[in-house]
mmCIF file of C-alpha atoms in Angstrom:
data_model
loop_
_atom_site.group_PDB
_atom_site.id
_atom_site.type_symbol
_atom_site.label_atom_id
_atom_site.label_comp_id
_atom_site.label_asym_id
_atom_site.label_seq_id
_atom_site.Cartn_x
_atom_site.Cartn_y
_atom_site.Cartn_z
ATOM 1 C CA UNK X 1 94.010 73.070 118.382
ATOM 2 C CA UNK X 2 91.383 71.985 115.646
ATOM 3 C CA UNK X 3 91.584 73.977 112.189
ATOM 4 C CA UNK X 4 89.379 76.588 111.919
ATOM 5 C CA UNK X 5 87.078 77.441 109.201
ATOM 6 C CA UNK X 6 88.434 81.386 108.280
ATOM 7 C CA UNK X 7 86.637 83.561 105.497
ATOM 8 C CA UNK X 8 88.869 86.774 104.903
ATOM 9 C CA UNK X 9 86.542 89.150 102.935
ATOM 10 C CA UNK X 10 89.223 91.601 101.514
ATOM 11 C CA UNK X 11 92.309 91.644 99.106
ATOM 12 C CA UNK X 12 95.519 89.311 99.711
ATOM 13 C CA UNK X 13 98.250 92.196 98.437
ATOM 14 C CA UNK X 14 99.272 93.356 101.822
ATOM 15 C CA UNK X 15 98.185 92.390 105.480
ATOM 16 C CA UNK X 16 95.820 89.805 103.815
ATOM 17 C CA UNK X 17 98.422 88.114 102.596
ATOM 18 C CA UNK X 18 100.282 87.432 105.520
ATOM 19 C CA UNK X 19 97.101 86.486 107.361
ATOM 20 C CA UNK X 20 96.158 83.969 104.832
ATOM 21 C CA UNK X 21 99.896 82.282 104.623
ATOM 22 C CA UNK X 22 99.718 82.210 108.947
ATOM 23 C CA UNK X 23 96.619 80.229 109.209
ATOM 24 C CA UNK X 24 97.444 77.757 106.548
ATOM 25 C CA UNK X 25 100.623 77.617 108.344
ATOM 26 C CA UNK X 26 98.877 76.966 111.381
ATOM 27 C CA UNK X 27 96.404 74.319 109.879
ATOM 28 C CA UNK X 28 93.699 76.325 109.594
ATOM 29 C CA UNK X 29 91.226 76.303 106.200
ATOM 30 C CA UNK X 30 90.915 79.649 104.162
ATOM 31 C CA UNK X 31 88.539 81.108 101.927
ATOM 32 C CA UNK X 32 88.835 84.711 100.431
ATOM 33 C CA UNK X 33 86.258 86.630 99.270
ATOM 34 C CA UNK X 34 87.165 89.245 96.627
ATOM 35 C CA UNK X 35 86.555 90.333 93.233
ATOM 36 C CA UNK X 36 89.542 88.701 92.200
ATOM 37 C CA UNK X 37 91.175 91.769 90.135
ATOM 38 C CA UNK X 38 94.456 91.250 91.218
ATOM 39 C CA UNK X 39 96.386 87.494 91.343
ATOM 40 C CA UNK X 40 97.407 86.306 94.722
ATOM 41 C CA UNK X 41 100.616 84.320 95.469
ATOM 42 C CA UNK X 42 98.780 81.810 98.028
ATOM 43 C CA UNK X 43 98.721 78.762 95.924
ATOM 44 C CA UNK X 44 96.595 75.960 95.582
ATOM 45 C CA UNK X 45 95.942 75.913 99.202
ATOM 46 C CA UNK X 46 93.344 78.697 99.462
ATOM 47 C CA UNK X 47 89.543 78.386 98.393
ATOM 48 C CA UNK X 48 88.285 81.473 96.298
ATOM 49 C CA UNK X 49 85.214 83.467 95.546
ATOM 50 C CA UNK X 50 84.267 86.204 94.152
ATOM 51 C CA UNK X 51 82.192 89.215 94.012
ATOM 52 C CA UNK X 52 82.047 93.012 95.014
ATOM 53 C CA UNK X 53 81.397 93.099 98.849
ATOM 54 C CA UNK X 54 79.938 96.517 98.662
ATOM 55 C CA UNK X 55 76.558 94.082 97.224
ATOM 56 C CA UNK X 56 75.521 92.221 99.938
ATOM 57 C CA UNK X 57 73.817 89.433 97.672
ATOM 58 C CA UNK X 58 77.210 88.883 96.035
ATOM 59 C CA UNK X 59 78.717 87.209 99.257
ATOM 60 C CA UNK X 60 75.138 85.758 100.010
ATOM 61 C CA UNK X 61 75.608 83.842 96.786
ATOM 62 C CA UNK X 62 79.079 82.986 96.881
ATOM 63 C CA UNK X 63 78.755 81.563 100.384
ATOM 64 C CA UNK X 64 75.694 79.498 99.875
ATOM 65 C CA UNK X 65 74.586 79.206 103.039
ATOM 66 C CA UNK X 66 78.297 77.874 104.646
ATOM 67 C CA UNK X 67 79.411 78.670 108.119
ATOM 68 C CA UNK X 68 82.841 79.417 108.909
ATOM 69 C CA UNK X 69 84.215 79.649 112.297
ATOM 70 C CA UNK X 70 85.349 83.165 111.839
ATOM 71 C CA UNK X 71 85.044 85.821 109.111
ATOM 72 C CA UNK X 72 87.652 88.541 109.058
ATOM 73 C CA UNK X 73 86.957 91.764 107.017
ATOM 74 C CA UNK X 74 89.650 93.899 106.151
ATOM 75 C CA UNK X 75 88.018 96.262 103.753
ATOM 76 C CA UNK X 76 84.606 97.389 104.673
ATOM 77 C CA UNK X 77 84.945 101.275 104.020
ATOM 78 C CA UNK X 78 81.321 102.744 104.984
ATOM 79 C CA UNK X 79 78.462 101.879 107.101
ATOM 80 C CA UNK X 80 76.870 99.645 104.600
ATOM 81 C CA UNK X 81 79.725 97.636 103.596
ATOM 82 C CA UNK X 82 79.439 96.083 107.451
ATOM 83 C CA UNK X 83 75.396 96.370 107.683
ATOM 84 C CA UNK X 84 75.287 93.969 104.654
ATOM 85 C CA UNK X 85 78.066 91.549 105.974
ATOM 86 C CA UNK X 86 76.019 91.282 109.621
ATOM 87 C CA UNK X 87 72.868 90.621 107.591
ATOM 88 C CA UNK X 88 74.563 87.827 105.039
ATOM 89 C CA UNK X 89 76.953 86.391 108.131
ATOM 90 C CA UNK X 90 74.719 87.234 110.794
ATOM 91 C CA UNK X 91 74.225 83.050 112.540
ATOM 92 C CA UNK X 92 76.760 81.588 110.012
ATOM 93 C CA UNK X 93 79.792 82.806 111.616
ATOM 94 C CA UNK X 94 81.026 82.104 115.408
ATOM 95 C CA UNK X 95 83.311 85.551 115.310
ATOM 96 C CA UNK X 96 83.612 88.780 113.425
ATOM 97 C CA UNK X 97 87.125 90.641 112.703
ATOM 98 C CA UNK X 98 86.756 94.108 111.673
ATOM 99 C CA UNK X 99 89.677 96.532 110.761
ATOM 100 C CA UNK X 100 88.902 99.679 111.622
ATOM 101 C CA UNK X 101 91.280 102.515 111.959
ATOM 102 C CA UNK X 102 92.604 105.265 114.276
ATOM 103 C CA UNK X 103 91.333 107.502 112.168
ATOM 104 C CA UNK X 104 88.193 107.150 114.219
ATOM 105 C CA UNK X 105 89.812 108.927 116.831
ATOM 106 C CA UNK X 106 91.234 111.888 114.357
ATOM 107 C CA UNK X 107 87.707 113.106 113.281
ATOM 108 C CA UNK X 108 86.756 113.424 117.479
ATOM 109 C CA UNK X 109 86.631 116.943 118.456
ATOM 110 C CA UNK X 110 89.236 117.312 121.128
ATOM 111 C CA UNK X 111 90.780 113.392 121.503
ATOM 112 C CA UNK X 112 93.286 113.072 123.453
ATOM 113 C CA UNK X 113 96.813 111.855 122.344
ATOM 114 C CA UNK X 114 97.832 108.871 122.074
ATOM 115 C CA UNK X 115 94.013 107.724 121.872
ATOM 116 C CA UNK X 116 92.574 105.236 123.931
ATOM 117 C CA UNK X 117 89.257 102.748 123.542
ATOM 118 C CA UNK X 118 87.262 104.627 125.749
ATOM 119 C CA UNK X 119 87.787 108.264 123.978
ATOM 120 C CA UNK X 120 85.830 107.183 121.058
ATOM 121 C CA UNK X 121 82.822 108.569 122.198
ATOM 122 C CA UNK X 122 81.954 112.279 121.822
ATOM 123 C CA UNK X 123 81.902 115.376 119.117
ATOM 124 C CA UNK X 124 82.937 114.945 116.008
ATOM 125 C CA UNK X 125 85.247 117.857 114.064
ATOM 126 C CA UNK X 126 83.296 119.469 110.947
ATOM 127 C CA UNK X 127 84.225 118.340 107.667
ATOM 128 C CA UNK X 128 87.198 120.592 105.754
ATOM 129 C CA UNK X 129 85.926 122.330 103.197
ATOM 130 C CA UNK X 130 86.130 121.248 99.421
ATOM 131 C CA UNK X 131 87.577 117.947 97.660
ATOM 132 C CA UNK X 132 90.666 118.388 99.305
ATOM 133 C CA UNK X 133 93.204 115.841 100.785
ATOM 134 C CA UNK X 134 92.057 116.579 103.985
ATOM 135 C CA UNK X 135 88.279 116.205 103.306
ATOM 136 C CA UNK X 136 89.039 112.673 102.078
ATOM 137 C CA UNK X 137 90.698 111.731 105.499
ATOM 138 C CA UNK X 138 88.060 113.266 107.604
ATOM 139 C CA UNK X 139 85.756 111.543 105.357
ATOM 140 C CA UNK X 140 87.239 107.837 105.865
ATOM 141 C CA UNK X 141 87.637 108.246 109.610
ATOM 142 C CA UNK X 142 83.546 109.134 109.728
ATOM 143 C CA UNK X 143 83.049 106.593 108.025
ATOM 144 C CA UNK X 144 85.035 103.511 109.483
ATOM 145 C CA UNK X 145 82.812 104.875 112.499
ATOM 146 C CA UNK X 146 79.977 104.040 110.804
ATOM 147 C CA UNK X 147 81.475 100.723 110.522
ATOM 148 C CA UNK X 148 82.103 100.364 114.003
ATOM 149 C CA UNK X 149 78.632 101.850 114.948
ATOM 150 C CA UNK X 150 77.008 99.636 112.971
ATOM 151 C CA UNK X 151 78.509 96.331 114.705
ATOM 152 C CA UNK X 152 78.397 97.633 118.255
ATOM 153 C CA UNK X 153 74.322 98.112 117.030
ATOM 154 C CA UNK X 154 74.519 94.657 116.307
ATOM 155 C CA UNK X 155 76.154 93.923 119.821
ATOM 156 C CA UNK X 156 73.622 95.223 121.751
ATOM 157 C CA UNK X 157 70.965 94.179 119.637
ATOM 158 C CA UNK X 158 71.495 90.573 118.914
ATOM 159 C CA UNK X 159 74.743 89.849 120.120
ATOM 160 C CA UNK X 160 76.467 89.618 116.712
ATOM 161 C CA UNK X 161 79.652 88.306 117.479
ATOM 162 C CA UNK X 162 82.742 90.988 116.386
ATOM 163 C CA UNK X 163 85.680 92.198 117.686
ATOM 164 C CA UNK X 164 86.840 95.711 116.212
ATOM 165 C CA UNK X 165 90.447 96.337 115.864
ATOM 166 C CA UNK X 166 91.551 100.187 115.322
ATOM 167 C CA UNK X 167 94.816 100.107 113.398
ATOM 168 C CA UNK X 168 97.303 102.873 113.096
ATOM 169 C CA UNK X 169 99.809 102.673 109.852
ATOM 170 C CA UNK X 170 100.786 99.161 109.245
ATOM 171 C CA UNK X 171 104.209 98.864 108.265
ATOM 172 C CA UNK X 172 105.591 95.357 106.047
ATOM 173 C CA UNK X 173 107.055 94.374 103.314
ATOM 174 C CA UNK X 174 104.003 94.483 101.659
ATOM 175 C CA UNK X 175 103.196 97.690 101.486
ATOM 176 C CA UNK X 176 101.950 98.665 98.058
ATOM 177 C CA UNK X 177 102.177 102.329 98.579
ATOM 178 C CA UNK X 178 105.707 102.406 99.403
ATOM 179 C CA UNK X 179 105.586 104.677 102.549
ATOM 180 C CA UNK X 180 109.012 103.796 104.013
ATOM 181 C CA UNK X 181 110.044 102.546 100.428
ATOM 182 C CA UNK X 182 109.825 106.045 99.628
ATOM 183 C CA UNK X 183 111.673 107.532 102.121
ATOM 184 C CA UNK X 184 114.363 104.783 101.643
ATOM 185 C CA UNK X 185 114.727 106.101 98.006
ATOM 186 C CA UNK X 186 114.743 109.420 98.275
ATOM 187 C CA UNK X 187 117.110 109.108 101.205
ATOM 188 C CA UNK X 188 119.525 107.187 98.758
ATOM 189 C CA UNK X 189 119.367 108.966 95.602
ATOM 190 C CA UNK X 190 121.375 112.009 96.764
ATOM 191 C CA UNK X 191 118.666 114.491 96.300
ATOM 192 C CA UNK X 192 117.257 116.012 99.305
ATOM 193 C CA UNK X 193 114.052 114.929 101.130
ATOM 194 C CA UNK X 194 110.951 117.999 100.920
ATOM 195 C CA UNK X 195 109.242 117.750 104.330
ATOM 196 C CA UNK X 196 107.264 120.400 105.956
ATOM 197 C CA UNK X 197 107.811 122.443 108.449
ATOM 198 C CA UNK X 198 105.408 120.553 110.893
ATOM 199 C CA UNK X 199 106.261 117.347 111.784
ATOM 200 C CA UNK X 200 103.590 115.602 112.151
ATOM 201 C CA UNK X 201 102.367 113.106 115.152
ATOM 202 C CA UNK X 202 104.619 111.041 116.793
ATOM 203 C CA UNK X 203 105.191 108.157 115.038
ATOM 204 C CA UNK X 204 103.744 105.208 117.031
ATOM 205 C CA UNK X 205 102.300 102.556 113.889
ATOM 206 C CA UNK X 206 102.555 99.074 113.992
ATOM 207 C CA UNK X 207 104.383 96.169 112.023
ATOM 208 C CA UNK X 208 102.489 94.074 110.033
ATOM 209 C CA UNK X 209 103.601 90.772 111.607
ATOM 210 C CA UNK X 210 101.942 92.439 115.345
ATOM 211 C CA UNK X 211 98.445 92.868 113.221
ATOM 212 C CA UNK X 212 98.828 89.075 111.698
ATOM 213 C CA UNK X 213 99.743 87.990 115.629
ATOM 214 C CA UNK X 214 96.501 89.171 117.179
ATOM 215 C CA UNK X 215 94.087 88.346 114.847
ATOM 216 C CA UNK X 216 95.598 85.241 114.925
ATOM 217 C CA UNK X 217 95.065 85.350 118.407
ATOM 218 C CA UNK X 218 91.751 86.376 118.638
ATOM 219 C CA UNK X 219 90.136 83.775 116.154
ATOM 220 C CA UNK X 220 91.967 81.035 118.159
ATOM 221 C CA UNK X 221 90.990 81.808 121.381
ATOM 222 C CA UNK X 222 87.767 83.784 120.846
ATOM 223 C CA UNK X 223 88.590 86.849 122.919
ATOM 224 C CA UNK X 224 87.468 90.475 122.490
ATOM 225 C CA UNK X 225 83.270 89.199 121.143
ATOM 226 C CA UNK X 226 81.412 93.347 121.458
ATOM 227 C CA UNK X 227 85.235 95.092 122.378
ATOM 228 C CA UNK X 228 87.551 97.360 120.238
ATOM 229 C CA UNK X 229 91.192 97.138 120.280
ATOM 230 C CA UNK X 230 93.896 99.752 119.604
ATOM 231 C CA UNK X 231 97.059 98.140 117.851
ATOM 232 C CA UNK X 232 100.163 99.775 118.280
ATOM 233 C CA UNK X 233 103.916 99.318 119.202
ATOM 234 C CA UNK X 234 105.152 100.831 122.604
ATOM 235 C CA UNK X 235 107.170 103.113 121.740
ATOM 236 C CA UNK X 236 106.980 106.607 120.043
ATOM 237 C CA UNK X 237 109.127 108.628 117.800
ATOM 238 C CA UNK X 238 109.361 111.878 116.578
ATOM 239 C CA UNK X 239 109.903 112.489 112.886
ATOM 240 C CA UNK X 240 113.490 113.515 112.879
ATOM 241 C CA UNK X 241 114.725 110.648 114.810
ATOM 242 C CA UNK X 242 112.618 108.247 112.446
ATOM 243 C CA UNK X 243 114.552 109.658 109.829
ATOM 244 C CA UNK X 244 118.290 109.994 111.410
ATOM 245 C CA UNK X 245 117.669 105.841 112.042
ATOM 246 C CA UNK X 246 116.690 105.182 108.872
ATOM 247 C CA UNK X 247 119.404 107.333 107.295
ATOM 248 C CA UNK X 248 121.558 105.742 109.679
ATOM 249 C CA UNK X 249 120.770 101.971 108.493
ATOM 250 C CA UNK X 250 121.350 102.925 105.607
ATOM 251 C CA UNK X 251 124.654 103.930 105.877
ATOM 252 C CA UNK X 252 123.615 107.556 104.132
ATOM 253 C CA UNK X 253 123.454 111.000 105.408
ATOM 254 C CA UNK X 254 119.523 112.540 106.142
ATOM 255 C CA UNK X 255 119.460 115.792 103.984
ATOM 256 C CA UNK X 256 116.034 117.343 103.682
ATOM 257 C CA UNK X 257 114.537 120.927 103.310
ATOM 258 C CA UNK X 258 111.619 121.998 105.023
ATOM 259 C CA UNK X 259 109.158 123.755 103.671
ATOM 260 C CA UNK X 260 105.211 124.937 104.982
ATOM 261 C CA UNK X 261 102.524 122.310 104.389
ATOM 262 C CA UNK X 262 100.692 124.650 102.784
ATOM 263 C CA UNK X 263 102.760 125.132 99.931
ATOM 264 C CA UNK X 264 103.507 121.349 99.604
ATOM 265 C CA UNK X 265 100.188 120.783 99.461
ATOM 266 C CA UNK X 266 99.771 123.942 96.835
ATOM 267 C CA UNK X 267 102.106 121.924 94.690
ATOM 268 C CA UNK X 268 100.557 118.563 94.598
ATOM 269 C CA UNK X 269 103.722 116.422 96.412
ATOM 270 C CA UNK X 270 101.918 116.804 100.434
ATOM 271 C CA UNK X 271 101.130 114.006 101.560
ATOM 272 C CA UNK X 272 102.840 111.852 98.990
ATOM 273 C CA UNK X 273 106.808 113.399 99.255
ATOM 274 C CA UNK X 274 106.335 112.968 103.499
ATOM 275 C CA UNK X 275 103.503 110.580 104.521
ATOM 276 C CA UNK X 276 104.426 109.785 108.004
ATOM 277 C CA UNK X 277 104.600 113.601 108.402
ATOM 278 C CA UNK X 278 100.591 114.114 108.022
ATOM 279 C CA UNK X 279 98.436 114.879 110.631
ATOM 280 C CA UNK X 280 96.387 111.818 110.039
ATOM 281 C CA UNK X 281 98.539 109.624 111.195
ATOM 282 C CA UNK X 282 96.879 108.236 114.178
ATOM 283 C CA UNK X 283 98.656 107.798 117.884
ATOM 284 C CA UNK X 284 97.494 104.966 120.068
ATOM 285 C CA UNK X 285 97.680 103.598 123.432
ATOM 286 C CA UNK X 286 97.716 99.874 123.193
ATOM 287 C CA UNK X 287 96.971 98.978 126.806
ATOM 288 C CA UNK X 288 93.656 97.384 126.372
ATOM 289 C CA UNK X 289 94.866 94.954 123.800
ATOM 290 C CA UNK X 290 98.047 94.206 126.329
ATOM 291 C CA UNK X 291 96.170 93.422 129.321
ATOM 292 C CA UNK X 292 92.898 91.470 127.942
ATOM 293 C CA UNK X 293 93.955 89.925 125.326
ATOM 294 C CA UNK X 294 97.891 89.530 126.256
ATOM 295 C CA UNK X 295 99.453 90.958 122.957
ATOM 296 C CA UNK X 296 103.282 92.679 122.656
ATOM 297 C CA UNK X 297 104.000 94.306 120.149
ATOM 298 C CA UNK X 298 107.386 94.904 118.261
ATOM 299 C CA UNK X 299 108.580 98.542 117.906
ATOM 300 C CA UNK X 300 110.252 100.591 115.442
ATOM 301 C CA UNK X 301 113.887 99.569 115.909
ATOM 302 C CA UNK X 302 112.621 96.023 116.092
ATOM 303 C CA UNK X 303 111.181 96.033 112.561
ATOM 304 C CA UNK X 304 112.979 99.095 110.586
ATOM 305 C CA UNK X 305 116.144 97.224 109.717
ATOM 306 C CA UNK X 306 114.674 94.020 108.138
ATOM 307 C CA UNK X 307 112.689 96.460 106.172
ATOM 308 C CA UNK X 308 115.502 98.039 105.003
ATOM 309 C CA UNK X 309 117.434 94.666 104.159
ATOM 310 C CA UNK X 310 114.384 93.977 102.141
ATOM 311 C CA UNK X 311 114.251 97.478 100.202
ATOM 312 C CA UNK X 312 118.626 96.644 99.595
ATOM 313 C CA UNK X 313 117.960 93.160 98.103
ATOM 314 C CA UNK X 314 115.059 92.338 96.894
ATOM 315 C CA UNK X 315 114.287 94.062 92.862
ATOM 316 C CA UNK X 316 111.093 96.238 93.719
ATOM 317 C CA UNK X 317 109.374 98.862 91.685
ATOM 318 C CA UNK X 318 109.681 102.371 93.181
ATOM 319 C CA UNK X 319 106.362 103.526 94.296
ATOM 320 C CA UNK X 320 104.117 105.544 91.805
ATOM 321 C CA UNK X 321 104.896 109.122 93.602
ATOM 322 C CA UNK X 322 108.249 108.648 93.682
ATOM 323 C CA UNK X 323 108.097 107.916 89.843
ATOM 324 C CA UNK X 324 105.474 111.135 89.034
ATOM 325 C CA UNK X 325 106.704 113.912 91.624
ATOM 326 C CA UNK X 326 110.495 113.409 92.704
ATOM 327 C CA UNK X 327 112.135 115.763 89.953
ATOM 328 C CA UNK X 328 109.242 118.424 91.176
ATOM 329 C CA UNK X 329 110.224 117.766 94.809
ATOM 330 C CA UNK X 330 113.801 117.939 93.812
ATOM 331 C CA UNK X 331 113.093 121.601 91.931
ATOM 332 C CA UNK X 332 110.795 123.108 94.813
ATOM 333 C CA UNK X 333 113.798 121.852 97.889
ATOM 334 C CA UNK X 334 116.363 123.768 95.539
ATOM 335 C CA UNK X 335 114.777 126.564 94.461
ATOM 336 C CA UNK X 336 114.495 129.721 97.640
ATOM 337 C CA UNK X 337 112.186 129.326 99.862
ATOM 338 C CA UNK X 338 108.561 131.667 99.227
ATOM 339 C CA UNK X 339 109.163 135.422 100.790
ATOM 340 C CA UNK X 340 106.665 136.785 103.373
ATOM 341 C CA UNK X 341 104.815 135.524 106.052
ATOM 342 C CA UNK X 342 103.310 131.838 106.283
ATOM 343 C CA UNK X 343 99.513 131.248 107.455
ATOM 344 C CA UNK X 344 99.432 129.392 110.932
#
């Protein structure tokens, strides 16, 4: 096919990385948009500009009037991160990637599980009380929907051309928060894992490579103009098997103590010493994005053991909770467990 013209407003640590390295490996011409704070591995192949997204005039400037075939926006946070992209992009662009969330789906009063497109509409839960953890999750799922609102708006109004793609947790090598990394240490450093009591969701995410497949195929082909798209592999699994394959990859024995969520969270280490155990983790059903835009994805035991080859040989830094809170976790998963009776 002919290269495409791509702008990727967003960082280039993770998922933007691998999204920029595809289309210059399919012959396609990039330009990020960023405020350049952190040094990307792309090379000379990449254009760059700069400037804070959250100011729409930034990326008016740094644009200067271009078109590009496609735009794809990985990190617009709040209802006027997108409002000001539509109004900068909006007849200079011939397609719109958003990455929204399935957190969308977690702040829906009553949402059935795993979510599909068409539950996004209805009630919305309260907001938790306080600065809590929890508050800050509610308050990013309300407001990728703002996000989403905001360019379904622009749908119906004018026919601004995006497609909206709700992700679950993206798993890669990438990953600068260490999620599995973590687990992968803790598993191997003979100390026991601190989970809570309650699992969590099932664990139904998706690998990073899926996410880098179907945008791919989305800018190529132009599918999915005014639809949103769940991402996520096939298959589901429950925390305790998650762990017993890692462990068993690994070659090490899963030892972990479980304690209430409440007290984890009491002591600071909840959601850091168990992320895929919190109930934010988002489960999706993937069949739109099978059968109208003809995407597979890889699951679990397709992508877990490359990870862990990667995590054996390759010199990475342990992430930052590890670092800060695994002699705590260590201390609380030794020490008896709190007498009396736990709140529901």
């Amino acid at each position: 096919m002919s290269p495409v013209d791509i702008l990727l407003i967003g960082g280039t640590r993770n998922v933007g990385h691998h999204l920029a390295v595809a289309f210059i490996d399919r012959g396609h011409h990039v330009t990020t948009f960023n405020r350049g704070l952190t040094p990307d591995e792309l090379g000379a192949g990449v254009e760059r500009l700069h400037g804070d997204r959250t100011e729409p005039g930034e990326l008016r400037r740094a644009i200067a009037g271009r078109s590009f075939d496609a735009a794809i926006d990985t990190i617009a946070m709040r209802g006027s991160d997108t409002r000001g992209a539509v109004e900068v992009l909006d007849g200079l662009i011939g397609h719109y990637v958003h990455f929204s969330t399935g957190q969308v789906y977690l702040v829906r009063n009553g949402c059935p599980t795993p979510a599909s497109e068409e539950d996004y509409d209805g009630p919305l839960v309260p907001a938790p009380f306080g600065g809590t953890w929890e508050a800050g999750e509610w308050r990013y799922g309300i407001e990728k929907r703002e996000c989403e609102d905001a360019l379904q708006e622009a749908w119906e109004a004018h026919r601004f051309p995006s497609t909206r793609l709700r992700l679950p947790m993206i798993h890669g090598e990438r990953d600068h928060y260490g999620r599995i990394h973590g687990y992968f240490l803790r598993l191997g450093d003979g100390g026991p894992l601190l989970v809570p009591e309650e699992s969590g969701p099932p664990i139904k995410h998706v690998d990073q490579a899926d996410v880098v497949d179907a945008v791919a195929r989305i800018v190529e082909t132009g599918e999915g103009k005014g639809r949103a798209y769940n991402l996520a592999q096939d298959d589901s699994w429950n925390f305790d098997q998650f762990l017993g394959r890692l462990a068993e990859l690994m070659g090490a024995t899963p030892r972990f103590v479980r304690r209430p969520r409440h007290e984890l969270v009491q002591a600071g280490l909840f959601p850091a010493c168990s992320p895929l155990s919190s109930p934010w983790m988002s489960v999706l059903d993937n069949r739109r994005a099978r059968e109208e835009l003809g995407l597979s994805f890889r699951g679990l035991d397709d992508y877990l053991p490359s990870l862990v080859e990667h995590f054996r040989h390759e010199d990475l830094d342990p992430p930052a909770a590890y670092v800060v809170q695994r002699e705590r976790e260590r201390a609380i998963a030794m020490a008896p467990p709190a007498p009396g009776p736990h709140p529901a």
